[in-house]
Coordinates of N, CA and C in Angstrom, one line a residue:
M437 N 159.4 98.3 92.2 CA 159.7 99.7 92.5 C 159.7 100.5 91.2
N438 N 159.1 101.7 91.2 CA 159.0 102.6 90.1 C 160.3 103.4 89.9
D439 N 160.9 103.2 88.7 CA 162.2 103.9 88.4 C 161.9 105.4 88.1
N440 N 160.8 105.7 87.6 CA 160.4 107.0 87.2 C 159.2 107.5 88.0
P441 N 159.4 107.9 89.2 CA 158.2 108.3 90.0 C 157.7 109.6 89.4
M442 N 156.4 109.9 89.7 CA 155.8 111.1 89.2 C 156.4 112.3 89.8
T443 N 156.5 113.4 89.1 CA 156.9 114.7 89.7 C 155.7 115.2 90.5
A444 N 155.9 116.1 91.4 CA 154.8 116.7 92.2 C 153.7 117.3 91.3
K445 N 154.1 117.9 90.2 CA 153.1 118.5 89.3 C 152.3 117.4 88.6
E446 N 152.9 116.4 88.2 CA 152.2 115.3 87.6 C 151.2 114.6 88.6
Y447 N 151.7 114.5 89.8 CA 150.9 113.9 90.9 C 149.7 114.7 91.1
L448 N 149.9 116.0 91.3 CA 148.8 116.9 91.6 C 147.8 117.1 90.4
S449 N 148.4 117.0 89.2 CA 147.6 117.2 88.0 C 146.6 116.1 87.8
Q450 N 146.8 115.0 88.5 CA 145.9 113.8 88.4 C 144.5 114.3 88.8
A451 N 144.4 115.2 89.7 CA 143.1 115.6 90.3 C 142.2 116.1 89.1
Y452 N 142.7 116.9 88.2 CA 142.0 117.4 87.1 C 141.5 116.3 86.2
R453 N 142.4 115.4 85.9 CA 142.1 114.3 85.0 C 141.1 113.4 85.7
I454 N 141.2 113.2 87.0 CA 140.2 112.4 87.7 C 138.8 113.0 87.5
D455 N 138.7 114.3 87.7 CA 137.4 114.9 87.5 C 136.8 114.6 86.1
Q456 N 137.7 114.8 85.1 CA 137.3 114.5 83.7 C 136.9 113.1 83.6
R457 N 137.6 112.1 84.1 CA 137.3 110.7 84.0 C 136.0 110.3 84.7
I458 N 135.8 110.9 85.9 CA 134.6 110.7 86.6 C 133.4 111.2 85.8
N459 N 133.5 112.4 85.2 CA 132.4 112.9 84.4 C 132.2 112.0 83.2
A460 N 133.2 111.5 82.6 CA 133.1 110.6 81.4 C 132.4 109.3 81.8
K461 N 132.7 108.8 83.0 CA 132.1 107.6 83.5 C 130.6 107.8 83.8
L462 N 130.3 108.9 84.4 CA 128.9 109.2 84.7 C 128.1 109.4 83.4
E463 N 128.7 110.0 82.4 CA 128.0 110.1 81.1 C 127.8 108.7 80.5
Q464 N 128.8 107.9 80.6 CA 128.6 106.5 80.1 C 127.5 105.8 80.8
A465 N 127.4 106.0 82.1 CA 126.3 105.3 82.9 C 125.0 105.9 82.4
E466 N 124.9 107.2 82.2 CA 123.6 107.8 81.8 C 123.2 107.2 80.4
R467 N 124.1 107.2 79.5 CA 123.8 106.7 78.1 C 123.4 105.2 78.2
T468 N 124.1 104.4 79.0 CA 123.7 103.0 79.1 C 122.3 102.8 79.7
V469 N 122.0 103.6 80.7 CA 120.7 103.5 81.3 C 119.6 104.0 80.3
A470 N 119.9 105.1 79.6 CA 119.0 105.7 78.7 C 118.7 104.8 77.5
Y471 N 119.8 104.1 77.0 CA 119.7 103.2 75.9 C 119.0 101.9 76.3
G472 N 119.4 101.4 77.4 CA 118.8 100.2 77.9 C 119.2 99.0 77.2
G473 N 120.2 99.1 76.4 CA 120.8 97.9 75.7 C 119.9 97.3 74.7
E474 N 119.1 96.4 75.0 CA 118.3 95.6 74.0 C 117.0 96.2 73.8
R475 N 116.4 96.0 72.6 CA 115.1 96.4 72.3 C 114.2 95.3 72.8
V476 N 113.1 95.6 73.4 CA 112.1 94.6 73.8 C 111.0 94.5 72.8
S477 N 110.8 93.3 72.3 CA 109.7 93.1 71.3 C 108.4 93.0 72.0
Y478 N 107.3 93.0 71.2 CA 106.0 92.9 71.7 C 105.7 91.6 72.4
S479 N 106.5 90.6 72.0 CA 106.3 89.2 72.6 C 106.8 89.2 74.0
R480 N 107.5 90.2 74.5 CA 108.0 90.3 75.8 C 108.8 89.1 76.3
N481 N 109.9 89.0 75.6 CA 110.9 87.9 76.0 C 111.5 88.3 77.4
V482 N 110.9 87.7 78.4 CA 111.2 88.1 79.8 C 112.7 87.7 80.1
H483 N 113.2 86.6 79.6 CA 114.6 86.2 79.9 C 115.5 87.2 79.3
R484 N 115.3 87.6 78.1 CA 116.1 88.5 77.4 C 116.2 89.9 78.2
M485 N 115.0 90.3 78.6 CA 114.9 91.6 79.4 C 115.6 91.4 80.7
E486 N 115.5 90.3 81.3 CA 116.2 90.0 82.6 C 117.7 90.1 82.4
D487 N 118.2 89.4 81.3 CA 119.6 89.5 81.0 C 120.1 90.9 80.8
T488 N 119.3 91.7 80.1 CA 119.6 93.1 79.9 C 119.7 93.9 81.2
V489 N 118.8 93.7 82.1 CA 118.8 94.3 83.4 C 120.0 93.9 84.2
V490 N 120.3 92.6 84.2 CA 121.5 92.1 84.9 C 122.7 92.8 84.4
R491 N 122.9 92.8 83.0 CA 124.1 93.5 82.4 C 124.1 94.9 82.8
L492 N 123.0 95.6 82.8 CA 123.0 97.0 83.2 C 123.5 97.2 84.6
I493 N 123.0 96.4 85.5 CA 123.4 96.4 86.9 C 124.9 96.2 87.1
E494 N 125.4 95.2 86.4 CA 126.8 94.8 86.5 C 127.6 96.0 85.9
A495 N 127.2 96.6 84.8 CA 127.9 97.7 84.3 C 127.9 98.9 85.2
E496 N 126.8 99.1 85.9 CA 126.7 100.2 86.8 C 127.6 100.0 88.0
R497 N 127.7 98.8 88.5 CA 128.6 98.4 89.6 C 130.1 98.6 89.2
A498 N 130.4 98.2 88.0 CA 131.8 98.4 87.5 C 132.1 99.8 87.5
L499 N 131.2 100.7 87.0 CA 131.5 102.1 86.9 C 131.6 102.7 88.3
D500 N 130.8 102.2 89.2 CA 130.9 102.7 90.6 C 132.3 102.4 91.2
R501 N 132.8 101.2 90.9 CA 134.1 100.8 91.4 C 135.2 101.7 90.9
E502 N 135.1 101.9 89.6 CA 136.1 102.8 88.9 C 136.0 104.2 89.5
I503 N 134.8 104.7 89.7 CA 134.7 106.1 90.2 C 135.2 106.1 91.7
D504 N 134.9 105.1 92.5 CA 135.5 105.0 93.8 C 137.0 105.0 93.8
A505 N 137.6 104.3 92.9 CA 139.1 104.3 92.8 C 139.6 105.7 92.5
F506 N 138.9 106.4 91.6 CA 139.3 107.7 91.2 C 139.2 108.7 92.4
L507 N 138.1 108.5 93.1 CA 137.9 109.4 94.3 C 138.9 109.1 95.4
D508 N 139.4 107.9 95.5 CA 140.4 107.5 96.5 C 141.7 108.3 96.1
V509 N 142.1 108.3 94.9 CA 143.3 109.0 94.4 C 143.1 110.5 94.7
K510 N 142.0 111.0 94.4 CA 141.8 112.5 94.7 C 141.8 112.8 96.2
Q511 N 141.3 111.9 97.0 CA 141.4 112.1 98.4 C 142.9 112.0 98.9
E512 N 143.6 111.1 98.3 CA 145.1 111.1 98.7 C 145.8 112.4 98.3
I513 N 145.4 112.9 97.1 CA 146.0 114.2 96.7 C 145.6 115.3 97.7
R514 N 144.3 115.3 98.1 CA 143.9 116.3 99.1 C 144.7 116.2 100.4
Q515 N 144.9 114.9 100.9 CA 145.6 114.7 102.1 C 147.1 115.1 101.9
T516 N 147.7 114.9 100.8 CA 149.0 115.3 100.5 C 149.1 116.9 100.6
I517 N 148.2 117.6 100.0 CA 148.2 119.0 100.0 C 148.1 119.5 101.4
A518 N 147.3 118.8 102.2 CA 147.1 119.2 103.6 C 148.4 119.1 104.4
L519 N 149.3 118.3 104.0 CA 150.6 118.2 104.7 C 151.6 119.3 104.4
V520 N 151.3 120.1 103.4 CA 152.1 121.2 103.1 C 152.1 122.2 104.2
A521 N 153.2 122.5 104.8 CA 153.3 123.3 106.0 C 152.9 124.8 105.8
D522 N 153.3 125.4 104.7 CA 153.1 126.8 104.4 C 151.6 127.0 104.0
A523 N 150.9 127.8 104.7 CA 149.4 128.1 104.4 C 149.2 128.7 103.0
D524 N 150.1 129.6 102.6 CA 149.9 130.2 101.3 C 150.1 129.2 100.2
C525 N 151.1 128.3 100.3 CA 151.4 127.3 99.4 C 150.3 126.3 99.3
R526 N 149.8 125.9 100.5 CA 148.6 125.0 100.5 C 147.4 125.6 99.8
L527 N 147.1 126.9 100.1 CA 146.0 127.5 99.4 C 146.2 127.5 97.9
L528 N 147.3 127.9 97.5 CA 147.6 127.9 96.0 C 147.4 126.5 95.4
L529 N 147.9 125.5 96.1 CA 147.7 124.1 95.5 C 146.2 123.7 95.5
E530 N 145.5 124.1 96.5 CA 144.1 123.8 96.6 C 143.3 124.5 95.4
L531 N 143.6 125.8 95.3 CA 143.0 126.6 94.2 C 143.3 126.0 92.8
R532 N 144.5 125.7 92.6 CA 145.0 125.2 91.3 C 144.6 123.8 91.0
Y533 N 144.8 122.9 91.9 CA 144.7 121.5 91.6 C 143.4 120.8 92.1
L534 N 142.7 121.4 93.1 CA 141.5 120.9 93.5 C 140.3 121.7 93.0
S535 N 140.4 123.0 92.9 CA 139.4 123.9 92.4 C 139.5 124.2 90.9
M536 N 140.7 123.8 90.4 CA 140.9 124.0 88.9 C 140.9 125.4 88.5
K537 N 141.4 126.3 89.3 CA 141.3 127.8 89.0 C 142.5 128.1 88.0
R538 N 142.2 129.1 87.2 CA 143.3 129.7 86.3 C 144.2 130.5 87.1
W539 N 145.5 130.7 86.6 CA 146.5 131.4 87.3 C 146.0 132.8 87.6
E540 N 145.4 133.5 86.6 CA 144.9 134.9 86.8 C 143.9 134.9 88.0
D541 N 143.0 133.9 88.1 CA 142.1 133.9 89.2 C 142.7 133.7 90.5
I542 N 143.7 132.8 90.5 CA 144.5 132.5 91.8 C 145.2 133.8 92.2
A543 N 145.8 134.5 91.3 CA 146.6 135.7 91.6 C 145.6 136.7 92.2
G544 N 144.4 136.9 91.6 CA 143.4 137.8 92.1 C 142.9 137.4 93.5
E545 N 142.6 136.2 93.7 CA 142.1 135.7 95.0 C 143.2 135.8 96.1
M546 N 144.5 135.6 95.7 CA 145.5 135.7 96.7 C 146.1 137.1 96.8
Q547 N 145.6 138.0 96.0 CA 146.1 139.4 95.9 C 147.6 139.4 95.7
M548 N 148.0 138.7 94.7 CA 149.4 138.7 94.3 C 149.5 138.9 92.8
C549 N 150.7 139.3 92.3 CA 150.9 139.3 90.9 C 151.2 137.9 90.4
R550 N 151.0 137.7 89.1 CA 151.2 136.4 88.6 C 152.6 135.8 88.8
T551 N 153.6 136.7 88.7 CA 155.0 136.3 88.9 C 155.1 135.7 90.3
S552 N 154.6 136.4 91.3 CA 154.7 135.9 92.6 C 153.9 134.6 92.8
V553 N 152.8 134.5 92.1 CA 152.1 133.2 92.2 C 152.9 132.1 91.6
Y554 N 153.6 132.3 90.5 CA 154.4 131.3 89.9 C 155.6 130.9 90.8
L555 N 156.2 131.9 91.5 CA 157.3 131.6 92.4 C 156.7 130.8 93.6
L556 N 155.6 131.2 94.1 CA 155.0 130.4 95.2 C 154.6 129.0 94.8
H557 N 154.2 128.9 93.6 CA 153.8 127.6 93.0 C 155.1 126.7 93.0
R558 N 156.2 127.2 92.5 CA 157.4 126.4 92.5 C 157.8 126.0 93.9
R559 N 157.7 126.9 94.9 CA 158.0 126.5 96.3 C 157.0 125.5 96.8
A560 N 155.8 125.6 96.4 CA 154.8 124.6 96.9 C 155.1 123.2 96.2
L561 N 155.4 123.2 95.0 CA 155.8 121.9 94.3 C 157.0 121.3 95.0
D562 N 158.0 122.1 95.3 CA 159.1 121.6 96.0 C 158.7 120.9 97.4
M563 N 157.8 121.5 98.1 CA 157.3 120.9 99.3 C 156.6 119.6 99.1
V564 N 155.8 119.6 98.0 CA 155.1 118.3 97.7 C 156.1 117.3 97.2
E565 N 157.1 117.6 96.5 CA 158.2 116.7 96.1 C 158.8 116.1 97.4
T566 N 159.0 116.9 98.4 CA 159.6 116.4 99.6 C 158.6 115.4 100.3
I567 N 157.4 115.7 100.3 CA 156.3 114.9 100.9 C 156.3 113.5 100.2
L568 N 156.3 113.6 98.9 CA 156.2 112.4 98.1 C 157.4 111.5 98.2
R569 N 158.6 112.1 98.3 CA 159.8 111.4 98.4 C 159.9 110.7 99.8
T570 N 159.4 111.5 100.8 CA 159.4 110.9 102.2 C 158.4 109.7 102.3
R571 N 157.3 109.9 101.6 CA 156.3 108.8 101.6 C 156.8 107.6 100.9
E572 N 157.5 107.8 99.8 CA 158.1 106.7 99.1 C 159.2 106.0 99.9
E573 N 160.0 106.8 100.6 CA 161.1 106.2 101.4 C 160.5 105.4 102.6
C574 N 159.4 105.9 103.2 CA 158.7 105.2 104.3 C 158.1 103.9 103.7
A575 N 157.5 103.9 102.6 CA 157.0 102.7 102.0 C 158.0 101.7 101.7
R576 N 159.2 102.1 101.2 CA 160.3 101.2 100.9 C 160.8 100.6 102.2
H577 N 160.9 101.4 103.2 CA 161.4 101.0 104.6 C 160.4 100.0 105.2
D578 N 159.1 100.2 105.0 CA 158.1 99.3 105.6 C 158.1 98.0 104.8
A579 N 158.5 98.0 103.5 CA 158.5 96.8 102.7 C 159.7 95.9 103.1
Q580 N 160.7 96.4 103.7 CA 161.9 95.6 104.0 C 161.7 94.8 105.3

């Protein structure tokens, strides 16, 4: 059991970090493929080339698994936001945590002043806290 569960804001903020991590993994994959690992000499050591290709394929599969895990977390965040009952709160959370919009842009899109957006955000986070707490209680109950 986790003694310090994530706050709603920490939970939702994972989405931004996930996008960054996925982009970093994709860059790593591109560099690995572009580099190709080993230099191939003119003698054409086929076994060495084969080993390099196998390592590249294994690395690509490992990156795919990591990216899939990141996407699973992001999908869970999406599903959590979808559970927020208030449509304005849900929209704000989608704009902020899934679309990575700035507060000024959110205020403009929602036709609200920034202060109202911050207040709505606080309310939305409270709703997410309730969802997370309920989910945790259900998981604890199911484990018993």
